[in-house]
Amino acid sequence: MRTTRALAVSAVAVAALGVAAPAASAWTDPSGLSASPSVIPRGGQLTISVTGTKCQTNSTATSDAFGTVNLVNKGGEQAGADATVHSDAAPGAHDITVNCQGAMLTRPAAFTVIHGGVRGGLGGSSETGATSTDMAIGGALVASALIGGGVFWMRRRSEGRA
């Protein structure tokens, strides 16, 4: 008897979800807001993508790092825009807010602005190169290695004579 009740309750729950699922998929407000790349230097090109049928016309994306750009239809329920990050944008995480015909969606910390170039894998690259501080530290490390090696070599040499 308990098994029958449990099956009946499960069937009702599945039926309720089945009826609600098409209504949920018809939601047209903006969703799926993303920015690529997630880490970008000042002056870089940022690609914004958003999903939602309300974002097809009269829609904008706004951030303090790039201002306001108009979203364009990318096919289906996809809309997007390319934005250029200001050359004086503050380094750190920035939000993006989209306004799709009055429906608002904000993604906190959607992308991060860095000073200089994007650092990549092994070796990396930089738009600005090594700073004078980097050169001074590197020079000091090389000099200390040479001095330490010379002292070690001189001690070994003097031990051999005794």
Coordinates of C-alpha atoms in Angstrom, one line a residue:
M1 CA 0.0 0.0 0.0
R2 CA 2.8 2.4 0.9
T3 CA 4.5 1.7 -2.5
T4 CA 1.4 2.6 -4.3
R5 CA 1.0 5.9 -2.5
A6 CA 4.7 6.7 -3.2
L7 CA 4.3 5.9 -6.9
A8 CA 1.1 8.0 -7.0
V9 CA 2.8 11.0 -5.4
S10 CA 5.9 10.6 -7.7
A11 CA 3.6 10.5 -10.8
V12 CA 1.8 13.7 -9.7
A13 CA 5.1 15.4 -9.1
V14 CA 6.5 14.4 -12.5
A15 CA 3.3 15.5 -14.2
A16 CA 3.4 18.9 -12.5
L17 CA 7.0 19.4 -13.7
G18 CA 6.1 18.2 -17.2
V19 CA 3.4 20.8 -17.4
A20 CA 5.6 23.6 -16.0
A21 CA 8.6 22.9 -18.1
P22 CA 7.3 24.3 -21.4
A23 CA 6.2 27.5 -19.6
A24 CA 9.7 27.9 -18.1
S25 CA 11.4 27.4 -21.5
A26 CA 9.2 30.2 -23.0
W27 CA 10.8 32.7 -20.7
T28 CA 12.1 35.6 -22.8
D29 CA 13.9 37.9 -20.4
P30 CA 17.7 38.1 -20.7
S31 CA 19.7 35.2 -19.4
G32 CA 23.1 33.6 -20.0
L33 CA 25.0 36.9 -19.9
S34 CA 28.7 36.3 -20.6
A35 CA 31.8 38.3 -21.6
S36 CA 34.9 37.0 -23.4
P37 CA 37.7 37.2 -22.7
S38 CA 37.3 37.2 -18.9
V39 CA 40.6 39.0 -18.4
I40 CA 41.4 41.9 -20.7
P41 CA 43.9 44.7 -20.9
R42 CA 42.9 48.4 -21.2
G43 CA 41.9 49.2 -24.7
G44 CA 41.1 45.6 -25.5
Q45 CA 38.0 44.3 -27.4
L46 CA 35.4 42.5 -25.3
T47 CA 32.6 40.3 -26.8
I48 CA 29.3 40.3 -24.9
S49 CA 26.7 37.6 -25.4
V50 CA 23.2 37.3 -23.9
T51 CA 20.3 34.9 -24.5
G52 CA 16.6 36.1 -24.5
T53 CA 14.1 37.0 -27.1
K54 CA 13.6 40.4 -25.6
C55 CA 17.2 41.3 -26.4
Q56 CA 16.7 41.2 -30.2
T57 CA 15.8 44.9 -30.5
N58 CA 16.3 48.1 -28.5
S59 CA 18.7 46.4 -26.1
T60 CA 21.9 47.7 -24.6
A61 CA 24.9 46.5 -22.5
T62 CA 26.5 48.9 -20.0
S63 CA 29.6 48.8 -17.8
D64 CA 31.8 51.5 -16.2
A65 CA 34.7 50.0 -18.1
F66 CA 33.3 50.6 -21.7
G67 CA 30.2 52.7 -21.4
T68 CA 27.0 51.6 -23.3
V69 CA 26.9 49.5 -26.5
N70 CA 23.8 48.4 -28.5
L71 CA 23.1 44.6 -28.7
V72 CA 22.5 43.1 -32.1
N73 CA 20.7 39.9 -33.1
K74 CA 23.1 37.0 -33.5
G75 CA 20.5 34.5 -34.6
G76 CA 17.8 32.7 -32.7
E77 CA 17.6 34.0 -29.1
Q78 CA 21.2 35.1 -29.1
A79 CA 22.2 38.8 -29.0
G80 CA 25.6 40.3 -28.6
A81 CA 27.9 43.2 -29.0
D82 CA 31.6 44.1 -29.2
A83 CA 32.8 46.7 -26.7
T84 CA 36.2 48.4 -26.5
V85 CA 37.4 48.8 -22.9
H86 CA 38.4 52.4 -22.1
S87 CA 42.2 53.0 -22.1
D88 CA 41.8 54.6 -18.6
A89 CA 39.5 51.8 -17.2
A90 CA 40.3 51.0 -13.6
P91 CA 42.1 47.6 -13.1
G92 CA 39.9 45.0 -11.4
A93 CA 36.6 43.3 -11.7
H94 CA 33.7 45.0 -13.6
D95 CA 30.0 44.3 -13.8
I96 CA 27.9 44.2 -17.0
T97 CA 24.2 45.2 -17.0
V98 CA 22.0 44.5 -20.0
N99 CA 18.7 46.2 -20.6
C100 CA 16.5 44.2 -22.9
Q101 CA 13.4 46.3 -23.5
G102 CA 13.1 47.1 -19.8
A103 CA 14.1 43.7 -18.6
M104 CA 17.4 44.1 -16.7
L105 CA 20.1 41.5 -16.0
T106 CA 23.4 42.2 -14.2
R107 CA 26.4 39.9 -14.0
P108 CA 28.7 41.0 -11.2
A109 CA 32.4 40.7 -11.9
A110 CA 31.8 39.6 -15.5
F111 CA 35.3 40.5 -16.6
T112 CA 38.6 41.8 -15.2
V113 CA 40.6 44.6 -16.5
I114 CA 44.4 44.4 -16.1
H115 CA 47.1 47.0 -16.6
G116 CA 49.4 46.0 -19.5
G117 CA 49.2 42.9 -21.6
V118 CA 47.5 39.6 -20.9
R119 CA 49.7 37.1 -19.3
G120 CA 49.6 33.7 -21.0
G121 CA 50.9 30.2 -20.2
L122 CA 54.6 29.3 -20.1
G123 CA 56.6 32.4 -20.6
G124 CA 53.7 34.7 -21.1
S125 CA 53.7 37.9 -23.0
S126 CA 53.3 41.5 -22.0
E127 CA 52.4 44.6 -23.9
T128 CA 54.8 46.6 -21.8
G129 CA 57.7 44.3 -21.3
A130 CA 60.0 44.1 -18.2
T131 CA 59.9 47.1 -15.9
S132 CA 63.1 48.7 -14.4
T133 CA 62.2 47.0 -11.1
D134 CA 62.1 43.6 -12.8
M135 CA 65.5 44.3 -14.4
A136 CA 67.0 45.4 -11.1
I137 CA 65.8 42.3 -9.3
G138 CA 67.0 40.0 -12.1
G139 CA 70.4 41.7 -12.1
A140 CA 70.7 41.3 -8.4
L141 CA 69.9 37.6 -8.5
V142 CA 72.5 37.0 -11.3
A143 CA 75.1 39.0 -9.4
S144 CA 74.5 37.1 -6.2
A145 CA 74.7 33.8 -8.0
L146 CA 78.0 34.8 -9.6
I147 CA 79.5 36.0 -6.3
G148 CA 78.2 32.8 -4.4
G149 CA 79.6 30.6 -7.2
G150 CA 83.0 32.4 -7.0
V151 CA 83.2 32.1 -3.2
F152 CA 82.4 28.4 -3.4
W153 CA 84.9 27.8 -6.1
M154 CA 87.7 29.7 -4.2
R155 CA 87.0 27.7 -1.0
R156 CA 87.1 24.4 -2.9
R157 CA 90.4 25.5 -4.6
S158 CA 92.0 26.5 -1.2
E159 CA 90.9 23.1 0.3
G160 CA 92.7 21.2 -2.4
R161 CA 96.1 22.9 -1.6
A162 CA 96.1 22.1 2.1

